[in-house]
């Protein structure tokens, strides 16, 4: 055997062995990649599911906060409108002409007479001259009257402030419904 031939056989054998080793390495690499992908898919799906759940929770929380804020703003606007309505009613009653104020005072005196024996009447400064035949005093009220019995143990309050406050408490739900139609 010649040296050249021996050299060729050694190279051929080495190439065959290298090819065999490379083929085996490629086969093992494919198996490792396949196993990694197989292991990665469930992990990726789990991460995606957790991410979606977190995103959905954040969206739900933000929607809830937005709805709450919208309700708060709507409530504040309704309250502002209700306050406006009652302020306008009070202004209208306070600035009514003397004949209308006198009619209201007469009406409230009649109601008060059914509840107590009136000895004194308290009215605002502008309405002092509108009450006749009873002891009348100035009071810090915007309109209407407060009637009192002789010994001062019983009072009936028909002042505009009290009447509007009572009306507001009693009729607030109806007013809210009217404003929100």
Coordinates of C-alpha atoms in Angstrom, one line a residue:
X1 CA 0.0 0.0 0.0
X2 CA 1.2 3.3 -0.9
X3 CA 1.5 6.2 1.3
X4 CA -0.9 8.1 -0.9
X5 CA -3.5 5.5 -0.8
X6 CA -3.1 5.1 3.0
X7 CA -3.4 8.9 3.4
X8 CA -6.6 8.8 1.2
X9 CA -8.1 6.0 3.3
X10 CA -7.4 7.9 6.5
X11 CA -8.9 11.1 5.2
X12 CA -12.0 9.2 3.9
X13 CA -12.3 7.4 7.2
X14 CA -12.0 10.7 9.1
X15 CA -14.5 12.3 6.8
X16 CA -17.0 9.5 7.3
X17 CA -16.4 9.6 11.1
X18 CA -16.8 13.5 11.0
X19 CA -20.0 13.1 9.0
X20 CA -21.3 10.5 11.4
X21 CA -20.5 12.8 14.4
X22 CA -22.1 15.8 12.7
X23 CA -25.2 13.8 11.7
X24 CA -25.5 12.6 15.3
X25 CA -25.0 16.2 16.6
X26 CA -27.6 17.6 14.2
X27 CA -30.0 14.8 15.3
X28 CA -29.4 15.6 19.0
X29 CA -29.7 19.4 18.3
X30 CA -33.1 18.8 16.5
X31 CA -34.2 16.7 19.5
X32 CA -33.1 19.4 22.0
X33 CA -34.8 22.1 19.9
X34 CA -38.0 20.0 19.6
X35 CA -38.0 19.4 23.4
X36 CA -37.4 23.0 24.1
X37 CA -40.2 24.1 21.8
X38 CA -42.4 21.5 23.4
X39 CA -41.6 22.7 26.9
X40 CA -41.8 26.4 25.8
X41 CA -45.3 26.2 24.3
X42 CA -47.1 25.5 27.6
X43 CA -45.0 28.1 29.4
X44 CA -45.7 30.7 26.8
X45 CA -49.4 29.8 26.8
X46 CA -49.4 30.1 30.6
X47 CA -47.7 33.5 30.5
X48 CA -50.1 34.7 27.8
X49 CA -53.1 33.5 29.9
X50 CA -51.7 35.3 33.0
X51 CA -51.0 38.4 31.0
X52 CA -54.5 38.4 29.5
X53 CA -56.0 37.9 33.0
X54 CA -54.0 40.8 34.4
X55 CA -54.9 43.0 31.4
X56 CA -58.6 42.1 31.8
X57 CA -58.5 42.8 35.5
X58 CA -56.9 46.2 34.9
X59 CA -59.5 47.0 32.2
X60 CA -62.3 46.0 34.5
X61 CA -60.8 48.1 37.4
X62 CA -60.4 51.1 35.2
X63 CA -64.0 50.8 33.8
X64 CA -65.3 50.5 37.3
X65 CA -63.3 53.7 38.3
X66 CA -64.6 55.5 35.3
X67 CA -68.2 54.5 36.0
X68 CA -67.8 55.6 39.6
X69 CA -66.3 58.9 38.6
X70 CA -69.1 59.4 36.0
X71 CA -71.7 58.7 38.7
X72 CA -70.0 61.1 41.1
X73 CA -69.9 63.9 38.5
X74 CA -73.6 63.3 37.6
X75 CA -74.5 63.4 41.3
X76 CA -72.6 66.6 41.8
X77 CA -74.3 68.1 38.8
X78 CA -77.7 67.0 40.0
X79 CA -76.9 68.5 43.5
X80 CA -75.8 71.8 41.9
X81 CA -79.1 71.9 39.8
X82 CA -81.2 71.2 42.9
X83 CA -79.3 73.8 44.9
X84 CA -80.0 76.2 42.0
X85 CA -83.7 75.4 42.0
X86 CA -84.0 75.9 45.7
X87 CA -81.9 79.1 45.7
X88 CA -84.1 80.5 42.9
X89 CA -87.3 79.6 44.8
X90 CA -85.9 81.3 47.9
X91 CA -85.0 84.4 46.0
X92 CA -88.4 84.5 44.4
X93 CA -90.1 84.2 47.8
X94 CA -87.9 86.8 49.4
X95 CA -88.3 89.3 46.6
X96 CA -92.0 88.9 46.2
X97 CA -94.1 92.1 46.2
X98 CA -95.5 93.2 49.6
X99 CA -99.1 92.1 48.8
X100 CA -97.9 88.5 48.0
X101 CA -95.7 88.5 51.2
X102 CA -98.7 89.7 53.2
X103 CA -100.9 87.0 51.8
X104 CA -98.3 84.4 52.7
X105 CA -98.0 85.8 56.2
X106 CA -101.8 85.7 56.6
X107 CA -101.8 82.1 55.4
X108 CA -99.1 81.1 57.8
X109 CA -100.8 83.0 60.7
X110 CA -103.9 81.0 60.1
X111 CA -102.0 77.7 60.1
X112 CA -100.1 78.8 63.3
X113 CA -103.4 79.7 65.1
X114 CA -104.5 76.1 64.6
X115 CA -101.4 74.9 66.4
X116 CA -100.9 77.4 69.2
X117 CA -102.4 80.5 70.8
X118 CA -100.3 83.2 69.2
X119 CA -99.0 85.9 71.4
X120 CA -96.0 87.1 69.5
X121 CA -94.9 87.0 65.8
X122 CA -91.4 87.2 64.5
X123 CA -90.8 88.4 60.9
X124 CA -88.0 90.0 59.0
X125 CA -87.5 93.7 59.0
X126 CA -89.3 94.3 55.8
X127 CA -92.4 92.5 56.9
X128 CA -92.9 94.1 60.3
X129 CA -95.7 96.4 59.0
X130 CA -97.5 93.5 57.3
X131 CA -98.6 91.9 60.6
X132 CA -101.6 93.6 62.3
X133 CA -103.1 93.0 65.8
X134 CA -100.3 91.0 67.3
X135 CA -97.1 91.8 69.1
X136 CA -94.5 91.7 66.3
X137 CA -90.7 91.5 66.5
X138 CA -87.9 91.6 64.0
X139 CA -86.2 88.3 63.4
X140 CA -83.2 87.2 61.4
X141 CA -85.2 85.3 58.8
X142 CA -85.6 85.9 55.1
X143 CA -89.3 85.8 55.0
X144 CA -92.4 84.0 56.4
X145 CA -92.9 84.1 60.2
X146 CA -92.3 82.4 63.5
X147 CA -95.2 82.4 65.9
X148 CA -94.9 82.0 69.7
X149 CA -97.3 81.5 72.6
X150 CA -97.6 83.9 75.6
X151 CA -95.2 82.1 77.9
X152 CA -92.7 81.4 75.1
X153 CA -92.8 77.6 75.5
X154 CA -94.1 76.8 72.0
X155 CA -93.1 78.1 68.7
X156 CA -94.3 77.4 65.2
X157 CA -91.7 78.1 62.5
X158 CA -93.1 79.1 59.1
X159 CA -90.0 81.0 58.0
X160 CA -89.0 80.6 54.4
X161 CA -85.7 79.0 55.4
X162 CA -87.4 76.3 57.5
X163 CA -90.2 75.7 55.0
X164 CA -87.8 75.3 52.1
X165 CA -85.5 73.0 54.1
X166 CA -88.5 70.8 55.1
X167 CA -89.8 70.8 51.6
X168 CA -86.3 69.9 50.3
X169 CA -86.0 66.9 52.6
X170 CA -89.5 65.7 51.8
X171 CA -89.5 66.2 48.1
X172 CA -85.9 65.7 47.1
X173 CA -86.4 62.4 45.3
X174 CA -89.2 63.9 43.2
X175 CA -87.0 66.9 42.3
X176 CA -84.1 64.5 41.4
X177 CA -86.4 62.5 39.1
X178 CA -87.7 65.7 37.4
X179 CA -84.1 66.9 36.8
X180 CA -82.9 63.6 35.4
X181 CA -85.6 63.0 32.8

